Short mmCIF file of the C-alpha atoms (twelve columns), coordinates in Angstrom:
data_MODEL
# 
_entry.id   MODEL 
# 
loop_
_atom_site.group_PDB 
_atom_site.id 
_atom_site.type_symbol 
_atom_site.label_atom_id 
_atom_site.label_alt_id 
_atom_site.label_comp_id 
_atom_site.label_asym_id 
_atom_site.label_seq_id 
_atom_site.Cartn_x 
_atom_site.Cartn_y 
_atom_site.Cartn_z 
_atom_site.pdbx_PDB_model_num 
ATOM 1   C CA . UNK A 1   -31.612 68.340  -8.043  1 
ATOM 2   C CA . UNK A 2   -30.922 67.112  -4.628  1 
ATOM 3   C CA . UNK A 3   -33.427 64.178  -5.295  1 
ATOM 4   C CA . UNK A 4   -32.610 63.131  -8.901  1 
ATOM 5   C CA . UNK A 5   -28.506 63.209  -7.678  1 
ATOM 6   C CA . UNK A 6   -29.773 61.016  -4.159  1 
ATOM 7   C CA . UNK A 7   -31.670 58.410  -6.748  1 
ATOM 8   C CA . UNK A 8   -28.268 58.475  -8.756  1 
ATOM 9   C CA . UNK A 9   -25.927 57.837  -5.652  1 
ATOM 10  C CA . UNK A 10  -28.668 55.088  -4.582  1 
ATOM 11  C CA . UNK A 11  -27.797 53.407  -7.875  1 
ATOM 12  C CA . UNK A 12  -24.434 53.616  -7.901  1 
ATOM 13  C CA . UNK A 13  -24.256 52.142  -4.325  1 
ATOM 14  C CA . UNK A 14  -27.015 49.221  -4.942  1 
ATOM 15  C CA . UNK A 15  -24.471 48.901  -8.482  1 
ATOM 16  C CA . UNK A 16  -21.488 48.577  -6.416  1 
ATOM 17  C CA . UNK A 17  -23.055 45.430  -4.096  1 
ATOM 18  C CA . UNK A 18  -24.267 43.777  -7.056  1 
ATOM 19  C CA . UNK A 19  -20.779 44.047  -8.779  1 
ATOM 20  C CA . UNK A 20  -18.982 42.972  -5.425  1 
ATOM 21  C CA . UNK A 21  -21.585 39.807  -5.014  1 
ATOM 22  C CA . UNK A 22  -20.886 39.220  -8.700  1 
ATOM 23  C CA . UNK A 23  -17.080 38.729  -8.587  1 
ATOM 24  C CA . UNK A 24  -17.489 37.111  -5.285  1 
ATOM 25  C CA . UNK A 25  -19.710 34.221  -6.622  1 
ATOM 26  C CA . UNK A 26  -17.129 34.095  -9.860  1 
ATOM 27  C CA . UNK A 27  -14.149 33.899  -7.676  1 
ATOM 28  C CA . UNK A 28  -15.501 30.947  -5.427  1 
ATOM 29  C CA . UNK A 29  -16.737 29.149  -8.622  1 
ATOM 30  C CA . UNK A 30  -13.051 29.603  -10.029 1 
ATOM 31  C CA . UNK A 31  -11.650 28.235  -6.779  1 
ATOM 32  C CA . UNK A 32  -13.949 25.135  -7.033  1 
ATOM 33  C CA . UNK A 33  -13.283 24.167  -10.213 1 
ATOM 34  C CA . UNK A 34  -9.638  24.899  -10.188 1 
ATOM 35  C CA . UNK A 35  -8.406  24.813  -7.087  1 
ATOM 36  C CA . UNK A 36  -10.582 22.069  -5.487  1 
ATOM 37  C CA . UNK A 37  -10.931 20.213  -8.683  1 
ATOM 38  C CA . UNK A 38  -8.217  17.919  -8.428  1 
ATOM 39  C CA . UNK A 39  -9.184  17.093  -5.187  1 
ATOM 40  C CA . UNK A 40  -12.854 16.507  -5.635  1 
ATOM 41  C CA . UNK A 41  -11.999 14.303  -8.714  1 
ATOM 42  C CA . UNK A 42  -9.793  12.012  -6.805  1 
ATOM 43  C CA . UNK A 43  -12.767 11.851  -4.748  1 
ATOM 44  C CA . UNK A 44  -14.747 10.343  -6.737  1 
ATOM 45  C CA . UNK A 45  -12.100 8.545   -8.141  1 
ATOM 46  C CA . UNK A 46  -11.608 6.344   -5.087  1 
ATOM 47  C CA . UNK A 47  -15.211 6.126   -4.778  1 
ATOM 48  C CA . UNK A 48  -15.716 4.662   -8.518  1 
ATOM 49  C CA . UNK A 49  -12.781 2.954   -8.982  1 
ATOM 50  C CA . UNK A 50  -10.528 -0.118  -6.839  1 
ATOM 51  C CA . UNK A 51  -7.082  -1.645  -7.572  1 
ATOM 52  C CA . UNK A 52  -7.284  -5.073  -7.359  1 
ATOM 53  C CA . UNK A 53  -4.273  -7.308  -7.419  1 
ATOM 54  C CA . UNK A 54  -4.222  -10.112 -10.161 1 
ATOM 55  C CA . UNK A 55  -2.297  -12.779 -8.246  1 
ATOM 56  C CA . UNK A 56  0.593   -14.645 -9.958  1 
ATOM 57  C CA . UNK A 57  -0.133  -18.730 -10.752 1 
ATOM 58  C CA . UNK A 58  2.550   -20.574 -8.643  1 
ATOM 59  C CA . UNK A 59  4.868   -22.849 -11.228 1 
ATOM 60  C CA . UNK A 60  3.839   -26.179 -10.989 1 
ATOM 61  C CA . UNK A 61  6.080   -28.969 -9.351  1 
ATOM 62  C CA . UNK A 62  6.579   -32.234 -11.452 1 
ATOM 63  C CA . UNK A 63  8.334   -35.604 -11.023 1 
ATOM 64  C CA . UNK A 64  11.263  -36.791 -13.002 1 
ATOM 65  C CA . UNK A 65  8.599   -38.340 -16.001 1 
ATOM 66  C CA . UNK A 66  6.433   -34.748 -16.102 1 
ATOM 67  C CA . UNK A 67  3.734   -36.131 -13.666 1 
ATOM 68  C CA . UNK A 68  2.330   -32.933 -11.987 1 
ATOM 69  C CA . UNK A 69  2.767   -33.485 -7.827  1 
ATOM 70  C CA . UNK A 70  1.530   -30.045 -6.913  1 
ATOM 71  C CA . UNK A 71  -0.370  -27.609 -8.978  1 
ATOM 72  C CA . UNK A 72  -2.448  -24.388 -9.241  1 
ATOM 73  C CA . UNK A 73  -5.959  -24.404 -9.552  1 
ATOM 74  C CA . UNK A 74  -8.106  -21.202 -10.167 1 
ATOM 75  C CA . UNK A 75  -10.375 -20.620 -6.444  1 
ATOM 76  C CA . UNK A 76  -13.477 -18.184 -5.675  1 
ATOM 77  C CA . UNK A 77  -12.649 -16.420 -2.585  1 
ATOM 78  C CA . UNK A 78  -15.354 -13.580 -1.035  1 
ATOM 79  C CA . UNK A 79  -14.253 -10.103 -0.477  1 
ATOM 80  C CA . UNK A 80  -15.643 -7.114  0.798   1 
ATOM 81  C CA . UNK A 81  -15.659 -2.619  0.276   1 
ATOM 82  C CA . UNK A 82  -16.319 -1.984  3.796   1 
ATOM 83  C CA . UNK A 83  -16.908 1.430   2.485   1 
ATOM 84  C CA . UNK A 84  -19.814 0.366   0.654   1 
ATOM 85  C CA . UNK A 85  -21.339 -1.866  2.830   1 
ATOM 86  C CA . UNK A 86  -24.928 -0.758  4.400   1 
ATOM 87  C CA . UNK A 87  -24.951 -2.347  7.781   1 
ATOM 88  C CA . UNK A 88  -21.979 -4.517  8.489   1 
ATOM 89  C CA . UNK A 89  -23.595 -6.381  11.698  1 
ATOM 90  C CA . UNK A 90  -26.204 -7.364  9.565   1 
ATOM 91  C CA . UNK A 91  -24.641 -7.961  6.085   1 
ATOM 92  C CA . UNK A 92  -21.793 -10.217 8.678   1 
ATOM 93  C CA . UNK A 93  -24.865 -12.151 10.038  1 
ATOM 94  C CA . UNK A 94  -25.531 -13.284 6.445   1 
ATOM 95  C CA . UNK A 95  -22.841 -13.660 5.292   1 
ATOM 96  C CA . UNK A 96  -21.995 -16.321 8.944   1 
ATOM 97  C CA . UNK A 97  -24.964 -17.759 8.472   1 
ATOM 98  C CA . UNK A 98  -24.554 -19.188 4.762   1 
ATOM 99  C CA . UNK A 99  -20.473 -19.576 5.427   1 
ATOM 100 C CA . UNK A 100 -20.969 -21.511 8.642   1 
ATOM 101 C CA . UNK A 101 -19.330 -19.103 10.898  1 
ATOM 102 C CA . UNK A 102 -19.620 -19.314 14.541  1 
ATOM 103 C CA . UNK A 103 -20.464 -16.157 16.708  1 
ATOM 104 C CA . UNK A 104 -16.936 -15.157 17.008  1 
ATOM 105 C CA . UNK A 105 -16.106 -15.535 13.890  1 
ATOM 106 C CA . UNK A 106 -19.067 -13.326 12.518  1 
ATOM 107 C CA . UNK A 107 -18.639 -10.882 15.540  1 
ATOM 108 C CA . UNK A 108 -14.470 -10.523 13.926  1 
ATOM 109 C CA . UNK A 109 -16.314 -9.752  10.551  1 
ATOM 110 C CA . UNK A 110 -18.958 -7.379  11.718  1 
ATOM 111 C CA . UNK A 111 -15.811 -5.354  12.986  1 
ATOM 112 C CA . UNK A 112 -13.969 -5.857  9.582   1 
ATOM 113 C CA . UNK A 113 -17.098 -4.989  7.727   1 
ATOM 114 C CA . UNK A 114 -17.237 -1.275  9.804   1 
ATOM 115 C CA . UNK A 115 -13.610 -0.664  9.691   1 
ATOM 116 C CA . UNK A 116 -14.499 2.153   6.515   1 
ATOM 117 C CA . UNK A 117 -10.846 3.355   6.405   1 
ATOM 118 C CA . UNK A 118 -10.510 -0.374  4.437   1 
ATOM 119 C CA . UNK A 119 -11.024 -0.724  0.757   1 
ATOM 120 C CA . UNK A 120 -10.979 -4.769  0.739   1 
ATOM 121 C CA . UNK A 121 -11.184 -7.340  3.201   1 
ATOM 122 C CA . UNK A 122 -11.379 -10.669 2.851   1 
ATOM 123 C CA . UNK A 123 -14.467 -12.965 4.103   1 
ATOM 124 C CA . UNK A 124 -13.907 -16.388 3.176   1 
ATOM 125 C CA . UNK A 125 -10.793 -17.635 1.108   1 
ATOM 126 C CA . UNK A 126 -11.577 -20.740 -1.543  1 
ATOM 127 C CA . UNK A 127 -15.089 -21.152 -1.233  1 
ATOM 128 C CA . UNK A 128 -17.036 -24.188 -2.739  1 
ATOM 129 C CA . UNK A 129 -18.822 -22.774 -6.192  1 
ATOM 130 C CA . UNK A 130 -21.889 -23.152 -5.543  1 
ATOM 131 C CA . UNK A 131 -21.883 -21.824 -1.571  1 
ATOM 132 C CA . UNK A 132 -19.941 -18.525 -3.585  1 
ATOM 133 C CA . UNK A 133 -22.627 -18.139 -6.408  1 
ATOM 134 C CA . UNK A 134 -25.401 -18.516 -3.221  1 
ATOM 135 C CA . UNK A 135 -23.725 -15.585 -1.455  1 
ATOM 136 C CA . UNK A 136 -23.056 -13.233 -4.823  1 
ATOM 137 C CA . UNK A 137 -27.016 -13.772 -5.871  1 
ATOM 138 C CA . UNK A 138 -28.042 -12.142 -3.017  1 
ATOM 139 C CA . UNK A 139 -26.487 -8.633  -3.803  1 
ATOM 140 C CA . UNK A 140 -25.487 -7.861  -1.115  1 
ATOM 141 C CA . UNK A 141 -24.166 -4.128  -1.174  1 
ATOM 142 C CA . UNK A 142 -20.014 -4.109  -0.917  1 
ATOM 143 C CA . UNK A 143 -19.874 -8.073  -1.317  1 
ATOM 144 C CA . UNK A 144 -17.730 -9.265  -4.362  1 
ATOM 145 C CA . UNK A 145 -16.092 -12.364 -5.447  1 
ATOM 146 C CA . UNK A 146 -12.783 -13.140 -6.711  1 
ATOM 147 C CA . UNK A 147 -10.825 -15.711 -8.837  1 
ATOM 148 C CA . UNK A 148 -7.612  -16.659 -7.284  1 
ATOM 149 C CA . UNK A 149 -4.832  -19.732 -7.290  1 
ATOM 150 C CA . UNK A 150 -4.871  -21.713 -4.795  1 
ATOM 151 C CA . UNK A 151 -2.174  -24.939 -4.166  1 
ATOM 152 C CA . UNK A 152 -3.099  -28.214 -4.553  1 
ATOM 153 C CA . UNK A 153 -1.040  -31.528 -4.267  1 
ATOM 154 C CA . UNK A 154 -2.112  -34.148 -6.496  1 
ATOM 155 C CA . UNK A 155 -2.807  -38.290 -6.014  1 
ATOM 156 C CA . UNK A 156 -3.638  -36.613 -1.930  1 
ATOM 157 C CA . UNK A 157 -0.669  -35.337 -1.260  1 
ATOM 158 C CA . UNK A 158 2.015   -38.332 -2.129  1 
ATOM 159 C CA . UNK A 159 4.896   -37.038 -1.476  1 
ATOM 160 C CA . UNK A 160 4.201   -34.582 1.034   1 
ATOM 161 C CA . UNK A 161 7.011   -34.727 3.003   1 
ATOM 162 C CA . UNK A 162 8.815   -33.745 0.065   1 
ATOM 163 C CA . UNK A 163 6.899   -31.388 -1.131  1 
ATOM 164 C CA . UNK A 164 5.907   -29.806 2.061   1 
ATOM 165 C CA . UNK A 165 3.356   -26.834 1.488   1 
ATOM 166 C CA . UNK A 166 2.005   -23.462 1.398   1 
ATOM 167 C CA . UNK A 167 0.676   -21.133 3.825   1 
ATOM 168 C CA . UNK A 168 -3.132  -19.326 3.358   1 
ATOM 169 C CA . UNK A 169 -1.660  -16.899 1.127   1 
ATOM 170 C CA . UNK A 170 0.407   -19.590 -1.452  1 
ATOM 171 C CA . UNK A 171 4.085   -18.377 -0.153  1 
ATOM 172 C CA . UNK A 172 6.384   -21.570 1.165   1 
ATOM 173 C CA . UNK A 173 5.871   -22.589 3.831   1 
ATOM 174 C CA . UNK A 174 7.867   -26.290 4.596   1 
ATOM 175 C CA . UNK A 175 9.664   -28.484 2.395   1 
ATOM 176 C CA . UNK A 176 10.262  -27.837 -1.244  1 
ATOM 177 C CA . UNK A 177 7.646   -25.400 -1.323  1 
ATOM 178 C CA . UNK A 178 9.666   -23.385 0.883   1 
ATOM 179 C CA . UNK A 179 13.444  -24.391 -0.432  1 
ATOM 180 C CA . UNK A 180 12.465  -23.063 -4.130  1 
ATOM 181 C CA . UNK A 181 9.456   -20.332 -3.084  1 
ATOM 182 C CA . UNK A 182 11.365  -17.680 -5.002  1 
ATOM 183 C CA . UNK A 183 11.458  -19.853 -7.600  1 
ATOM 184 C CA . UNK A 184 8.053   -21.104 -7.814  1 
ATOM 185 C CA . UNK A 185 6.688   -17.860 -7.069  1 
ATOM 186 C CA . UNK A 186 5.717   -15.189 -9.927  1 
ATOM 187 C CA . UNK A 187 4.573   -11.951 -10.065 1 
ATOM 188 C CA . UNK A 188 1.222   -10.907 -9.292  1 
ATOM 189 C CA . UNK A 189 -0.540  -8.273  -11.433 1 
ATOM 190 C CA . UNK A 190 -2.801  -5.357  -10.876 1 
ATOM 191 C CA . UNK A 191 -6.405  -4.162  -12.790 1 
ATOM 192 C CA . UNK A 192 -8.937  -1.074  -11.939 1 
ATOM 193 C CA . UNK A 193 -12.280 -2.247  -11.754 1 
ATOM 194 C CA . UNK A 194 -15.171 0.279   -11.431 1 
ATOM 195 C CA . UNK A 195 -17.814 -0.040  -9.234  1 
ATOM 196 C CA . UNK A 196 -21.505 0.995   -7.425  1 
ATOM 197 C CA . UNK A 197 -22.429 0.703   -3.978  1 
ATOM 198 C CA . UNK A 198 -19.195 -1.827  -3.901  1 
ATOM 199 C CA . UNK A 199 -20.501 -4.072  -6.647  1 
ATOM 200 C CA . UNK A 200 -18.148 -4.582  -10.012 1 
ATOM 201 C CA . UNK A 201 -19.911 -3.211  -12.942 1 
ATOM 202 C CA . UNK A 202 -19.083 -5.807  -15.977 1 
ATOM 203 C CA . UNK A 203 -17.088 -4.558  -18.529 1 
ATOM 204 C CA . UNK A 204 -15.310 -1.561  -16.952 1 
ATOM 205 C CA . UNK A 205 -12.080 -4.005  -15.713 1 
ATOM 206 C CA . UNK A 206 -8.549  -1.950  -17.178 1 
ATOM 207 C CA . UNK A 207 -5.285  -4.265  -16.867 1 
ATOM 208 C CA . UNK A 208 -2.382  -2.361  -15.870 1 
ATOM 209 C CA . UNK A 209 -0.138  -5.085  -15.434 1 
ATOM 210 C CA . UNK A 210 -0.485  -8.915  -16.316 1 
ATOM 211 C CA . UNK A 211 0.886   -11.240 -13.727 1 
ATOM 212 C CA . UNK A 212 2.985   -13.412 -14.680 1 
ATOM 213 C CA . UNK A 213 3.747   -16.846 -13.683 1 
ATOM 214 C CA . UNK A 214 6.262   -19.022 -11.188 1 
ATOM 215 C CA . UNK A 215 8.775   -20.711 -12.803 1 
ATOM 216 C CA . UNK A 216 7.874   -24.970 -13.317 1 
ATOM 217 C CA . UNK A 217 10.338  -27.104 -11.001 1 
ATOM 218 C CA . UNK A 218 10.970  -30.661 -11.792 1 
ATOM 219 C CA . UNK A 219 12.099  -33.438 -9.349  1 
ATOM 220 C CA . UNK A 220 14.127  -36.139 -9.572  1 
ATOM 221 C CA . UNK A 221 11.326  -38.636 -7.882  1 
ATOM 222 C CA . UNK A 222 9.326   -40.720 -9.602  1 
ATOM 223 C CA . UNK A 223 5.799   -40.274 -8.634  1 
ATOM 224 C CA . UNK A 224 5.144   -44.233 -9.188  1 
ATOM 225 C CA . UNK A 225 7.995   -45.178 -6.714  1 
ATOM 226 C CA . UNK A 226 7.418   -42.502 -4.312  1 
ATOM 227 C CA . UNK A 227 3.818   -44.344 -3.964  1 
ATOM 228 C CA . UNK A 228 5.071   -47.884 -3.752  1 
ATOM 229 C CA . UNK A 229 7.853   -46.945 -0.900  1 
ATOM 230 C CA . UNK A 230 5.427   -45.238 0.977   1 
ATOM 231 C CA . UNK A 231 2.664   -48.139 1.095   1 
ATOM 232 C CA . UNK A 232 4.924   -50.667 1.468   1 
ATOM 233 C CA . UNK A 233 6.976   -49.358 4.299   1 
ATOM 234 C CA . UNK A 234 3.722   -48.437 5.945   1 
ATOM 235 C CA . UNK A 235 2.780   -52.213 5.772   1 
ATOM 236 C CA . UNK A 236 5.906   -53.351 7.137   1 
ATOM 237 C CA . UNK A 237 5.872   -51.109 10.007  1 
ATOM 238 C CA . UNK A 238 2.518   -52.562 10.676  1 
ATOM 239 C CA . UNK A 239 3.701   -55.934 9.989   1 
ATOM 240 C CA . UNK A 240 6.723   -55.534 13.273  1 
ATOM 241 C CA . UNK A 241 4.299   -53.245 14.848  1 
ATOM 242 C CA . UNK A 242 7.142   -50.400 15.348  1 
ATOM 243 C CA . UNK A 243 6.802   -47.085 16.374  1 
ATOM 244 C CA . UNK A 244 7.663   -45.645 12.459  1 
ATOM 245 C CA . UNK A 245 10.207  -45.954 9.952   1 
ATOM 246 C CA . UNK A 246 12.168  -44.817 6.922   1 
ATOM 247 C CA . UNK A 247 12.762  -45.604 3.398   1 
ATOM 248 C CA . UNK A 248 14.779  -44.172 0.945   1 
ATOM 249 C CA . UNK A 249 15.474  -45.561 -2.601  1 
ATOM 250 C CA . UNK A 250 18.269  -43.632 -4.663  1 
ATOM 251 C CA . UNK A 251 19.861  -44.311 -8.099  1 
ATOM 252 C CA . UNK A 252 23.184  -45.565 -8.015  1 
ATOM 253 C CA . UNK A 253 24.671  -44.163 -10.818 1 
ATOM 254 C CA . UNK A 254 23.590  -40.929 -10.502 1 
ATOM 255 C CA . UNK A 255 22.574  -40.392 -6.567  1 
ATOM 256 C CA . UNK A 256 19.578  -39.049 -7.614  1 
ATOM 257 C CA . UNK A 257 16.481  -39.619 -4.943  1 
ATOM 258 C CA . UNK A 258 13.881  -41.847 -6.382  1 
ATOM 259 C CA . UNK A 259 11.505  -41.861 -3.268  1 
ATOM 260 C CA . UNK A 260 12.113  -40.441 0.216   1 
ATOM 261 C CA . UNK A 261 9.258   -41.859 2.701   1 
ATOM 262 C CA . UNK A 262 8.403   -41.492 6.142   1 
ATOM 263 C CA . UNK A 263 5.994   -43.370 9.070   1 
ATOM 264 C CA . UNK A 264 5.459   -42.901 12.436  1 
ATOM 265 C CA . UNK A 265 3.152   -44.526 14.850  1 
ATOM 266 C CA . UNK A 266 0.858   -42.001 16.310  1 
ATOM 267 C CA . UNK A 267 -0.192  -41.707 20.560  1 
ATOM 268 C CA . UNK A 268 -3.572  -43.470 19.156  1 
ATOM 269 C CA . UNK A 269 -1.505  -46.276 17.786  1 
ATOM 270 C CA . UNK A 270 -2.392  -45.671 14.439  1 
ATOM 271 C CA . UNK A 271 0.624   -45.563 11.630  1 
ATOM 272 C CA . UNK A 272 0.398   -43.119 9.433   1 
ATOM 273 C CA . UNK A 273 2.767   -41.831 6.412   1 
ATOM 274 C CA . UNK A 274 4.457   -38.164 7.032   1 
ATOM 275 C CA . UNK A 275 2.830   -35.601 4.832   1 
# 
């Protein structure tokens, strides 16, 4: 009796352990999956998954006739995940070496490249084609490429001073481009790309939001004039050797400005029109 009721207390005790471990394990596994869940699938959200802004095409700036004087054109500039990245001093001596960098400059990107609290950073802004499709052919883990506008002034920059121009990131900076920015200025988009080991995997881009375009501003110059007053009141300043000159050539009916031009004789001696 004493036996057989010891075997049956041994059971009941080993029974009670196995019951305890049992709920245990189910209780943790409910607390992961619920609990931590959210959390663990934001995790490897972020890892997966990158907003990238779609930036907004600057309006275009024309002359009185519809010439275009300064426009938009679509630019590859090279981005990086430092997350992603293997072995930033390495990848940035790469990377410096087919960009042209100097030691400083690829010493500035080693340190961007390790900085792994930073989702994008960029390498090189509005890089030549085929330098961009050298550098993306290489694979190079958390290197990526992206389309974006970049400002250009057309017939080399006739009517600079007018126009004035951008900074690095297409805001104004001088002259018109400045005067009308929130004009000419839109408003950039935003898409989720997916990605492995920081590379885009084609196909899985999602638009949230398109971007949407500056507005166009026209000018009351005439892109034909603008380029005759500025050559020929560079030749006369050459012609009286003076130190520069202006020209302006307005209608008379409506004081509209035709041309504005400027020249100035530089410390070499060399005139030169004011861009």
């Amino acid at each position: 009796m004493w036996r057989s009721g010891s075997a049956r207390g041994r059971f009941r005790w080993f029974a009670g352990i196995a019951a305890t471990l049992l709920i245990g394990l189910i209780a943790w596994s409910v607390i992961v999956q619920v609990a931590k869940g959210s959390k663990l699938r934001a995790y490897g959200m972020d890892q997966r998954e990158s907003n990238i802004t779609i930036p907004a095409a600057r309006g275009t700036i024309f002359d009185r006739d519809g010439n275009e004087m300064a426009i938009t054109v679509p630019a590859l500039s090279l981005y990086a995940d430092p997350r992603a990245v293997l072995d930033p001093a390495a990848t940035a001596h790469v990377l410096g070496q087919m960009l042209g960098f100097d030691a400083a400059a690829e010493s500035e990107l080693a340190t961007k490249l390790s900085n792994q609290k930073q989702s994008f950073v960029y390498i090189q802004r509005f890089v030549d084609q085929d330098v961009a499709d050298a550098v993306l052919s290489l694979n190079l883990s958390g290197v990526n490429g992206v389309s974006e506008p970049k400002r250009v002034q057309v017939a080399g920059g006739l009517a600079g001073n007018i126009i004035g121009r951008t900074d690095p990131f297409g805001a104004g900076a001088t002259g018109l481009e400045l005067q009308y920015d929130t004009v000419l200025t839109g408003i950039d988009g935003e898409m989720v790309k997916q990605a492995s080991r920081g590379r885009s995997l084609p196909g899985t881009s999602h638009i949230i939001s398109q971007a949407r375009p500056g507005t166009d501003l026209v000018l009351t110059v005439d892109r034909s004039m603008q380029y005759q007053t500025e050559q020929a009141l560079l030749a006369r300043v050459n012609e009286l050797s003076a130190k520069g000159g202006n020209a302006i050539i307005l209608d008379t009916k409506t004081g509209e400005v035709l041309s504005i031009a400027s020249v100035r004789r530089g410390d070499d001696g060399v005139a030169a029109i004011i861009a």
